[in-house]
Coordinates of C-alpha atoms and ligand atoms in Angstrom, one line a residue:
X1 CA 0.0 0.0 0.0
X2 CA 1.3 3.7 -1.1
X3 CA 0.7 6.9 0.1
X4 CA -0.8 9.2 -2.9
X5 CA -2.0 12.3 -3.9
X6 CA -4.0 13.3 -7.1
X7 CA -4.2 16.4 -7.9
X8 CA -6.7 17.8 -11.1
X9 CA -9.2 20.6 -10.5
X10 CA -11.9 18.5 -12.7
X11 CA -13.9 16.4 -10.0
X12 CA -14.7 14.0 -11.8
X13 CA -11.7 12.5 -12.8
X14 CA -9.7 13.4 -9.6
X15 CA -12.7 11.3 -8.5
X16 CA -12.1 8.6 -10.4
X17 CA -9.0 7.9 -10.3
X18 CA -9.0 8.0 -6.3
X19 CA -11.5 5.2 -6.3
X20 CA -9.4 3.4 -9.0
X21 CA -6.1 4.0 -6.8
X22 CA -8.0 3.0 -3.5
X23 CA -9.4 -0.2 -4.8
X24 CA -6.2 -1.0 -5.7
X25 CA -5.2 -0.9 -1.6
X26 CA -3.6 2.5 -1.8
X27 CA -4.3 5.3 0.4
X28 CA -4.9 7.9 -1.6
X29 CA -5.7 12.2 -0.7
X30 CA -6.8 14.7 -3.2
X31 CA -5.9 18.4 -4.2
X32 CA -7.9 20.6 -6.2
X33 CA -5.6 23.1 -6.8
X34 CA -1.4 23.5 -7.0
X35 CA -1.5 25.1 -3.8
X36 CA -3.6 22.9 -2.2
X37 CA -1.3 20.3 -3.2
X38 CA 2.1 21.8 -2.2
X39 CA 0.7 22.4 1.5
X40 CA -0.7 18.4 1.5
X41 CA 2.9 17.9 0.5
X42 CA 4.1 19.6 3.1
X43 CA 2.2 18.0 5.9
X44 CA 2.8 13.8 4.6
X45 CA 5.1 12.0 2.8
X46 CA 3.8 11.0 -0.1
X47 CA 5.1 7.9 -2.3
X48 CA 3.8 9.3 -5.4
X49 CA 2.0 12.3 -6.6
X50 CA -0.2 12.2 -9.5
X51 CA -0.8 15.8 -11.3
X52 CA -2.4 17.3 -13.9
X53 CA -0.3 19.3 -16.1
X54 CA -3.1 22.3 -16.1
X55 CA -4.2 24.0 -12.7
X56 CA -5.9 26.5 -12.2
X57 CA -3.9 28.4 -10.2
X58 CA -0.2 26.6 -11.0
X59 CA 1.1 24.6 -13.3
X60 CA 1.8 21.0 -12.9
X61 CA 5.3 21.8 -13.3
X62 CA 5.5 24.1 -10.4
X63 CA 3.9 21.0 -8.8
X64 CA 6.5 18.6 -9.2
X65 CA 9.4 20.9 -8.5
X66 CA 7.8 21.5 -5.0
X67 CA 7.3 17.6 -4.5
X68 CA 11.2 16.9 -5.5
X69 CA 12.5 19.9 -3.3
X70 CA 10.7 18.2 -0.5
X71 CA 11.8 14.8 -0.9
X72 CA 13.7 13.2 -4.1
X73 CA 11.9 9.8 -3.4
X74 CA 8.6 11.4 -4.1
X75 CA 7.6 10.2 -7.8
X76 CA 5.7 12.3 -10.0
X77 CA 3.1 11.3 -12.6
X78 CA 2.0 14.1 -15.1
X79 CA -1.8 14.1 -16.8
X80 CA -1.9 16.2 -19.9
X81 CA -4.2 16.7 -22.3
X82 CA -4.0 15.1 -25.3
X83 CA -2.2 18.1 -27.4
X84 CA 0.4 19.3 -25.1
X85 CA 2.9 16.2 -25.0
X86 CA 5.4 18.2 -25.3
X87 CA 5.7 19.6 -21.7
X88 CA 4.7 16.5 -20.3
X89 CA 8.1 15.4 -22.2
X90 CA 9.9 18.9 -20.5
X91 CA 8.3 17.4 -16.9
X92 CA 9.9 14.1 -17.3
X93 CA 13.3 16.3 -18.2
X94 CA 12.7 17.3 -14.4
X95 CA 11.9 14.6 -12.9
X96 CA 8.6 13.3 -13.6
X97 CA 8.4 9.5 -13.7
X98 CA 5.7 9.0 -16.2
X99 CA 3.2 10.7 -18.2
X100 CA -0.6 9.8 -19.2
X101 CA -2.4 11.3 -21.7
X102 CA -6.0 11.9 -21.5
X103 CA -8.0 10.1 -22.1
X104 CA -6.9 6.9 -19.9
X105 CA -8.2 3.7 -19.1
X106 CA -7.9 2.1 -15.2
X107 CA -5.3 -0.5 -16.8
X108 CA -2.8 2.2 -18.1
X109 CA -2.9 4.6 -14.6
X110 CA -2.6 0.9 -12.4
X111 CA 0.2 0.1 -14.6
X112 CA 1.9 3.5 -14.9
X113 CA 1.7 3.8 -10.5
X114 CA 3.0 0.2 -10.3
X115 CA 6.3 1.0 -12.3
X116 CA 6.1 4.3 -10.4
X117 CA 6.0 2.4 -7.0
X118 CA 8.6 -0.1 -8.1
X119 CA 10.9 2.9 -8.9
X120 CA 10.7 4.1 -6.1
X121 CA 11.3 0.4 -4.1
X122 CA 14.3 0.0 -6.1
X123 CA 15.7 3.8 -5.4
X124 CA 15.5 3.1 -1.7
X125 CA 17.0 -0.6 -1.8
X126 CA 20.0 1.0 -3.5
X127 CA 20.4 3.4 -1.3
X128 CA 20.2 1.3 1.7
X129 CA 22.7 -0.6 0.1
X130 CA 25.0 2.0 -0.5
X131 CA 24.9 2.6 3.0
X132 CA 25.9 -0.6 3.8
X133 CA 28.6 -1.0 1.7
X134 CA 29.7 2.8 2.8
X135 CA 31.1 1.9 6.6
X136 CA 31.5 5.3 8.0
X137 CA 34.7 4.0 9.8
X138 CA 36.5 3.7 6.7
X139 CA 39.8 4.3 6.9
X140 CA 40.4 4.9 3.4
X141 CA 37.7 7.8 3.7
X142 CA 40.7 10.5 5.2
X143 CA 39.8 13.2 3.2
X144 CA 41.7 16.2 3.4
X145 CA 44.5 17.9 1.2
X146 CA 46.5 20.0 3.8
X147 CA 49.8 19.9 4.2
X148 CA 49.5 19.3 8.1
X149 CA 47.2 16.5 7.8
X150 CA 49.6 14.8 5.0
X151 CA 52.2 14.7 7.3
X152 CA 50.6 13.0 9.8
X153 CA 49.2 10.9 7.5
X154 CA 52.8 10.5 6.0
X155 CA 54.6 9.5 9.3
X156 CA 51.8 6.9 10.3
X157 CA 52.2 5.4 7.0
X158 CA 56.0 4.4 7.8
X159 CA 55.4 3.6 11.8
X160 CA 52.0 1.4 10.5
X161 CA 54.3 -1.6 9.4
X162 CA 56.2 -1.7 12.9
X163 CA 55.0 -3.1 16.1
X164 CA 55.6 -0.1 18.3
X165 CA 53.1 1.7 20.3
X166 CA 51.7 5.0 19.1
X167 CA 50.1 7.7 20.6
X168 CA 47.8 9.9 18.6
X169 CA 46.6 13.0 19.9
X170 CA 45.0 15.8 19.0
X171 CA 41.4 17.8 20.2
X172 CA 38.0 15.9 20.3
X173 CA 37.0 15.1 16.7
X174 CA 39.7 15.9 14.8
X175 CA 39.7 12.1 13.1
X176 CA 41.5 10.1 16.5
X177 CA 39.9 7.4 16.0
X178 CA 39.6 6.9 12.0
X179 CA 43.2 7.4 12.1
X180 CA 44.4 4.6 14.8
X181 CA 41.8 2.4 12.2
X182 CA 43.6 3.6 9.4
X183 CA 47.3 2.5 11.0
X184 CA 45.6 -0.8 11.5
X185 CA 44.6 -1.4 8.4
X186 CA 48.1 -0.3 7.0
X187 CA 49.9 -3.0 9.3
X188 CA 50.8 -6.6 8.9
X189 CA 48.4 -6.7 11.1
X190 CA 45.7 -5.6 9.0
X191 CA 43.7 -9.0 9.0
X192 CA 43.7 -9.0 12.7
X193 CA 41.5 -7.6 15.1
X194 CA 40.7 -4.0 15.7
X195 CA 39.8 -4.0 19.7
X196 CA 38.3 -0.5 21.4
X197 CA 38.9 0.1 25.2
X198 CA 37.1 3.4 26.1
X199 CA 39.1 4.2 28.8
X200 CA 36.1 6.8 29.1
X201 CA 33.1 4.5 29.1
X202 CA 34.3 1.4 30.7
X203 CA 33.6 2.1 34.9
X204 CA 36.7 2.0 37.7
X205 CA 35.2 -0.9 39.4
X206 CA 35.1 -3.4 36.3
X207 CA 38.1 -2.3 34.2
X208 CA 40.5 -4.7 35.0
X209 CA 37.8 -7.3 34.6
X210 CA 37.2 -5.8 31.3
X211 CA 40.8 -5.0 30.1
X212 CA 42.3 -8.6 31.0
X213 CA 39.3 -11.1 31.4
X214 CA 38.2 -12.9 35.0
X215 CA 38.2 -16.5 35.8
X216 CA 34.4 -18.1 36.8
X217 CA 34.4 -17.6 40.7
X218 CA 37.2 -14.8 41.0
X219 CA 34.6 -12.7 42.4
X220 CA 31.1 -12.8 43.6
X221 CA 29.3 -12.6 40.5
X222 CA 31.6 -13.8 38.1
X223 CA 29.9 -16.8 37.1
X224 CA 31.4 -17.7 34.3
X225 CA 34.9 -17.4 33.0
X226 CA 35.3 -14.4 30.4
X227 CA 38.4 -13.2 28.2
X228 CA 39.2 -10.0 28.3
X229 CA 39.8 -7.1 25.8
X230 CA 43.4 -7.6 26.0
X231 CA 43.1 -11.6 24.8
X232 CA 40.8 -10.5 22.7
X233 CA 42.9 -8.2 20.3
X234 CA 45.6 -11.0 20.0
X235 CA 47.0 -11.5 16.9
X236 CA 45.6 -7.8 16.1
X237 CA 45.4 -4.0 17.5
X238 CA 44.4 -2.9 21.2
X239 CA 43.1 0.7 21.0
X240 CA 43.2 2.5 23.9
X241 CA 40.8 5.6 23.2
X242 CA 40.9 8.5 25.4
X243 CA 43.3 6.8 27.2
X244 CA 44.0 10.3 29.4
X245 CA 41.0 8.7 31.2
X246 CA 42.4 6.1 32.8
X247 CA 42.1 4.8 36.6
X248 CA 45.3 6.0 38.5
X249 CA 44.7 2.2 40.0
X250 CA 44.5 0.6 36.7
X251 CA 47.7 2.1 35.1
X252 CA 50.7 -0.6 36.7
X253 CA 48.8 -2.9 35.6
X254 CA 48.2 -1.6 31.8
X255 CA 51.9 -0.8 32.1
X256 CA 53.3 -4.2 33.0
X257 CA 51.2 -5.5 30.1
X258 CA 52.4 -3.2 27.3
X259 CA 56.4 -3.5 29.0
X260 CA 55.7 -7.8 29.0
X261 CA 53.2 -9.0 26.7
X262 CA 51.2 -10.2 29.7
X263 CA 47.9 -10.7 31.1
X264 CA 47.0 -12.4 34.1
X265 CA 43.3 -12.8 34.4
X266 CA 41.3 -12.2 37.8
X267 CA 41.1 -15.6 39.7
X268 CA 44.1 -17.2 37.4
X269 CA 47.4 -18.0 39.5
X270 CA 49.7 -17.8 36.6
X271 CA 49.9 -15.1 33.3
X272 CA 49.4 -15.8 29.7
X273 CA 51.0 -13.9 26.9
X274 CA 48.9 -12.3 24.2
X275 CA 50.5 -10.8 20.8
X276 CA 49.0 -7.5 20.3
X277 CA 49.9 -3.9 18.6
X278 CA 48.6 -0.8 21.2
X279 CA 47.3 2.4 19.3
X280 CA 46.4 4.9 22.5
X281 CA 44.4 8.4 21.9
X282 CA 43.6 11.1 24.3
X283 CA 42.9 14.7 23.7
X284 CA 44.2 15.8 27.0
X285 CA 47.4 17.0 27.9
X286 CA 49.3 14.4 29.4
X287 CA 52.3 15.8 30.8
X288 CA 50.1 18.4 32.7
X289 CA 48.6 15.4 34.2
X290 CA 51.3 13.9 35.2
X291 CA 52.6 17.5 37.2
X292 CA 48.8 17.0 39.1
X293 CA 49.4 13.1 39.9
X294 CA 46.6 11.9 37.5
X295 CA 48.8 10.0 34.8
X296 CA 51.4 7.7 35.7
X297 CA 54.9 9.5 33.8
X298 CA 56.1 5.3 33.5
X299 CA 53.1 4.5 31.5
X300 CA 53.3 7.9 29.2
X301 CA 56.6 7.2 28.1
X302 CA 55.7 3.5 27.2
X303 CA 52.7 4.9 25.6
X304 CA 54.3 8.0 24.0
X305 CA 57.0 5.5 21.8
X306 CA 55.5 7.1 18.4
X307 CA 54.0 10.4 19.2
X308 CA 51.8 11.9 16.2
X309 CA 49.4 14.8 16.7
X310 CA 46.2 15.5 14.7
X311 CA 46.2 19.5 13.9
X312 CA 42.7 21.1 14.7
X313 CA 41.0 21.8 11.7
X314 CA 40.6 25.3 12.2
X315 CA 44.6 25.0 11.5
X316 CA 44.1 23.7 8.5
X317 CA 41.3 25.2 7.1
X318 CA 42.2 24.0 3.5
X319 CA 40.4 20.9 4.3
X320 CA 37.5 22.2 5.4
X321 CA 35.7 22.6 1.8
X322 CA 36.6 19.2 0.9
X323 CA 35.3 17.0 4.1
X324 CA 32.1 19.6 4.0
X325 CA 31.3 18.6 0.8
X326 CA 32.3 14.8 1.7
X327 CA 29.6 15.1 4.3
X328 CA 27.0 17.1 2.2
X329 CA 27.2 14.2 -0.5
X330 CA 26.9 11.3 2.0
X331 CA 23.6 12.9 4.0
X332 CA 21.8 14.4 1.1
X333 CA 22.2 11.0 -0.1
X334 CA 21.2 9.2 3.1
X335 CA 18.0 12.0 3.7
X336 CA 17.3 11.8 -0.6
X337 CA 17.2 15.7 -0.4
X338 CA 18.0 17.5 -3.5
X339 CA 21.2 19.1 -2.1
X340 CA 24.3 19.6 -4.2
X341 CA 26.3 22.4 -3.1
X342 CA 27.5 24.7 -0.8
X343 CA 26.7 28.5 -1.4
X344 CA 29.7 31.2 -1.8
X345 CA 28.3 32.9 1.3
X346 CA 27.6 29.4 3.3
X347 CA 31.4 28.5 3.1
X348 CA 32.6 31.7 4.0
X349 CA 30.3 31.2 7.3
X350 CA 31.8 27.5 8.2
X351 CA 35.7 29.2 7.2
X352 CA 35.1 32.0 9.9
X353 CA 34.3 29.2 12.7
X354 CA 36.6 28.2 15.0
X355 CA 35.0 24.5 15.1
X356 CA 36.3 23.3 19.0
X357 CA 34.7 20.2 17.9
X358 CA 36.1 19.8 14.9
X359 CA 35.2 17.9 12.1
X360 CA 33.0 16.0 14.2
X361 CA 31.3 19.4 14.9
X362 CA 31.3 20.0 11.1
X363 CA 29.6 16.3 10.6
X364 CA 26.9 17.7 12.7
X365 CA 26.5 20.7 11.4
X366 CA 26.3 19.3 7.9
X367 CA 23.3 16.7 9.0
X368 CA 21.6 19.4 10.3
X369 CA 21.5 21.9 7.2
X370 CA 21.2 19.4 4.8
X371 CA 17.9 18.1 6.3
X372 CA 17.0 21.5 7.0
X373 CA 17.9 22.4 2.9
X374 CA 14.9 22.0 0.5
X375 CA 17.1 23.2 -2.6
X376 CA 20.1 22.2 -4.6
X377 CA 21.9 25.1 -2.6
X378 CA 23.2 25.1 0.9
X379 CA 22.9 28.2 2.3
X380 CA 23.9 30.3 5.8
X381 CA 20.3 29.8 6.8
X382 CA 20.7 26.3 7.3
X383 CA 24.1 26.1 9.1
X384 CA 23.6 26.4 12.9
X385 CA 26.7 26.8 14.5
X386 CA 27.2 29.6 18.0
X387 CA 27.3 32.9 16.6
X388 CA 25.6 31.8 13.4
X389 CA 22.2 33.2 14.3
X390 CA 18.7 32.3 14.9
X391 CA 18.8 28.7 16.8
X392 CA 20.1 30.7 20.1
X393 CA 18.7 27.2 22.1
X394 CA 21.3 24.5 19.6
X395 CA 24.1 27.0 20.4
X396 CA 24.2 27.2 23.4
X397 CA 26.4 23.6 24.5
X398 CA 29.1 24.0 22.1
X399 CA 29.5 27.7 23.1
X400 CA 31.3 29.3 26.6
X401 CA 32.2 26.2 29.3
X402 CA 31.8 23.4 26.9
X403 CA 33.7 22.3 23.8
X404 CA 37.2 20.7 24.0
X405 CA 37.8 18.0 26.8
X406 CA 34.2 19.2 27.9
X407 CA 32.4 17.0 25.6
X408 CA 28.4 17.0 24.9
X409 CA 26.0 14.7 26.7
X410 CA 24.2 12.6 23.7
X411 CA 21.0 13.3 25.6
X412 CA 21.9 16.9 24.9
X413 CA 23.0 16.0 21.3
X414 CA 19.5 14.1 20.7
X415 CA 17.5 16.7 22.6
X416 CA 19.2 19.5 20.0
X417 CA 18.6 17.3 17.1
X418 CA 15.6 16.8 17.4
X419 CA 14.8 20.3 18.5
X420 CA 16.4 21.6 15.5
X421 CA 14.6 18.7 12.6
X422 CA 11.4 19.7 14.3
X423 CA 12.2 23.9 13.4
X424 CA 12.8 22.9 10.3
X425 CA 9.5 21.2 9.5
X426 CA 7.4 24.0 11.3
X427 CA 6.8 22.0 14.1
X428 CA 5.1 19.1 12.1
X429 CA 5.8 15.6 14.1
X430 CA 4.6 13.4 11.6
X431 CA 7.6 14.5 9.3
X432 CA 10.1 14.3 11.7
X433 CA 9.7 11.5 12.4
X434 CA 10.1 10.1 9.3
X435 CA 12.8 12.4 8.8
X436 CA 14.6 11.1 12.5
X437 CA 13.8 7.7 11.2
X438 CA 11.6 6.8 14.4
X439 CA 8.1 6.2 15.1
X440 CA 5.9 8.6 16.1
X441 CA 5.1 7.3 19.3
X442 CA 9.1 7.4 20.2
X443 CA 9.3 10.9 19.0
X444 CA 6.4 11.8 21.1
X445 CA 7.7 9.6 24.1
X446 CA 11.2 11.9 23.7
X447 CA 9.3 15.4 23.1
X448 CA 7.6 14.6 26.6
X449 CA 11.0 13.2 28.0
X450 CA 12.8 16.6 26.7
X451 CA 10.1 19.2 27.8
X452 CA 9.8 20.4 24.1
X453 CA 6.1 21.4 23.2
X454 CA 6.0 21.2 19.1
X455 CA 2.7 23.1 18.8
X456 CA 5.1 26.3 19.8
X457 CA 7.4 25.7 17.1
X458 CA 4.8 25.5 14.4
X459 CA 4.8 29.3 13.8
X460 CA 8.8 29.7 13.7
X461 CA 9.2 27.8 10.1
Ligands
ADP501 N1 39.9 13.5 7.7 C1 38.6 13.0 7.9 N2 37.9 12.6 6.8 C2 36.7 12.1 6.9 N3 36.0 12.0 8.1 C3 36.7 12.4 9.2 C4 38.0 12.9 9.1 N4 38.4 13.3 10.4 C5 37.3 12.9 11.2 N5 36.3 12.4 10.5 C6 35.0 12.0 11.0 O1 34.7 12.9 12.1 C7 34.1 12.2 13.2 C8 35.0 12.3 14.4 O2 36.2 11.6 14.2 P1 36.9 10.7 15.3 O3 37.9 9.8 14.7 O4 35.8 9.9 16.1 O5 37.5 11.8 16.2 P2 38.2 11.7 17.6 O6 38.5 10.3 17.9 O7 39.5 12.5 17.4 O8 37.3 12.4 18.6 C9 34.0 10.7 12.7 O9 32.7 10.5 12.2 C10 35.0 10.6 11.6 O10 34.6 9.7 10.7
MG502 MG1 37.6 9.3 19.5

């Protein structure tokens, strides 16, 4: 069953074809006019929408240009008139799926919305596929021209095919973690596995439990035996993210494992050697930790063997156009919006930011305008970023007290987000929700949870 709209100002046949479309399972709404059809348009996503070329107030044309701005995987069939074929030709040139000519039986409009429908099927499936295929972890998706960031990427090319520990560092977001994936995958180790530790995530009370395994009965509810991160990465990569996080208690340990290739697990009387490469990342200052007693000054210098620090991007701005662009291409794709540049003025706006979260920052900012952007243009309307403008509430976190080594709550991420999705469709849940990819009941569930009233945002679009 398909959502559709048919729009002709003729009764009659809009009629007609409803009951055709309905009988055929679909669930079908009617417009009498262009403009009564661009604001159903606006309030549901449609799977098709069937138009007459002649309205009386707009043409069909300015119909299906306002259906593909709204959402590329809208299909449009044109009705003409017998004599003007030739801009039902000029609609297909922009976009139209199919044309019928009046006069039209039930067989030929069935037929034309089934290959309509199946169009449309076989869009999404490819897209979804894409989206497999396209794992966002990628380490051969470094993009990025500058000088700085080809030196880093320079050096970690020749310390990849050794076995000695690296330390990347470098703000949040500036690419930490895609980059200790991308050594990986450089090393003869590349076949191996790629183990995280979130020395962030991972609580005091469990982490050696975690980090070198436990024995069934070791403690009182260990009860079974379990291997830990450590044995699990052997043979491959250990990578100790934001390893500046760290238990003070934990660190001998971590340091007799990386001086002697050793675990002993909790409950087990004697150690076990496991064969593994450690990548660490922080984006705190070390050193200064160890002058306030917070970071063991053994352990940095067995972690700090190969050093390599990831500039901020707003040092090497030269990238930014590129990974914006990356990240336009790879949401308007994932949203199908229409999007396909980045305005003169737009760019100028992201070059001017200082971007503490860097290009993780600039992959949320990108989401954001592109699902906010309902043209082939990007423009300074739809970026939101502190100091940008309107969206005082989304700029808030990133600005004073927050940033670097102060990172976002998700809550406060999701809270934004959807905050922001919900501006940009005037308040209309039904839309977001399709747009956040959740069902309405969750969104309405997390509008209660987050205190945000929708009906007062329906006036700020
Ligand atoms: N040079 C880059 N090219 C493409 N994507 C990048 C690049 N640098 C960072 N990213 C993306 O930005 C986000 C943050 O990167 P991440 O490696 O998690 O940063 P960090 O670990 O330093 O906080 C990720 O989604 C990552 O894929
Ligand atoms: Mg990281």
């Amino acid at each position: 069953m398909a959502q559709i709209l048919v729009v002709d100002d003729q009764k009659s046949l809009r009629r007609s074809m409803a009951i055709t479309l309905s009988r055929a399972g679909h669930s079908v709404d009617e417009a009498a006019s262009g403009e009564e059809a661009i604001r159903r348009v606006d309030e549901s996503l449609y799977d098709l929408v069937i138009t007459d070329l002649k309205l009386p107030d707009q043409d069909g044309l300015a119909v299906l240009e306002a259906v593909k701005a709204r959402s590329t995987d809208t299909e449009v069939v044109i009705v003409t008139a017998y004599g003007s074929i030739e801009s039902a030709v000029e609609a297909i040139r922009q976009g139209a799926h199919d044309y019928l000519a009046k006069p039209f039986s039930h067989e030929q409009i069935l037929c034309s919305v089934d290959l309509a429908l199946e169009r449309r099927r076989l869009r999404t499936e490819v897209r979804s596929l894409a989206r497999r295929l396209e794992d966002p972890n990628d380490p051969s998706s470094i993009i990025g021209q500058s000088e700085k960031l080809g030196r880093v990427l320079e050096i970690v090319g020749e310390w990849a095919a050794s076995d000695s520990t690296i330390l990347i560092t470098g703000e949040t977001g500036v690419g930490k973690d895609l980059l200790a994936r991308r050594i990986k995958q450089l090393s003869p180790r590349a076949e191996g596995a790629f183990v995280v530790v979130n020395c962030a995530t991972i609580p005091d009370n469990i982490f050696e439990s975690e980090l070198f395994g436990h024995m069934k009965g070791a403690f009182s509810g260990a009860n079974r035996t379990r291997k830990g991160l450590a044995q699990e990465a052997d043979g491959g990569t250990l990578f100790l993210d934001e390893v500046g996080e760290l238990p003070l208690e934990i660190q001998p340990q971590l340091l007799r494992f990386i001086e002697t290739g050793e675990i002993r697990p909790i409950g087990q009387n004697r150690s076990m050697r496991v064969d593994t490469r450690v990548i660490a990342a922080t984006n705190r200052d070390l050193r200064a930790m160890i002058k306030e007693g917070r970071f063991r000054e053994d352990l940095y210098y067995r972690l700090n063997v190969l050093p390599v620090e990831i500039p901020a991007l707003r040092e090497r701005l030269e990238d930014l156009p590129e990974l914006a662009g990356h990240f336009l291409r790879r949401f308007a794709r994932r949203f199908g919006r229409p999007v396909e540049a980045i305005s003169k003025k737009a760019m100028l706006v992201l070059k001017s930011y200082e971007w503490p979260g860097n290009v993780r920052e600039l992959e949320n900012v990108m989401e954001r305008a592109v699902m906010l952007c309902r043209g082939k243009e990007l423009r300074p309307e739809h970026l939101f970023m502190p100091g940008s403008g309107d969206l005082e509430e989304a700029s808030a976190p990133t600005g004073e007290g927050s940033g670097v080594g102060d990172p976002i709550p998700l809550a406060e991420l999701e809270r934004l987000h959807i905050l922001a999705v919900l501006k940009g469709l005037g308040g209309n849940q039904k839309r977001a929700s399709g747009v956040l990819g959740i069902s309405k009941s969750t969104l309405w569930r997390k509008l209660k949870e987050y205190g945000i009233d929708a009906s007062k945002l329906a006036s700020s679009s």
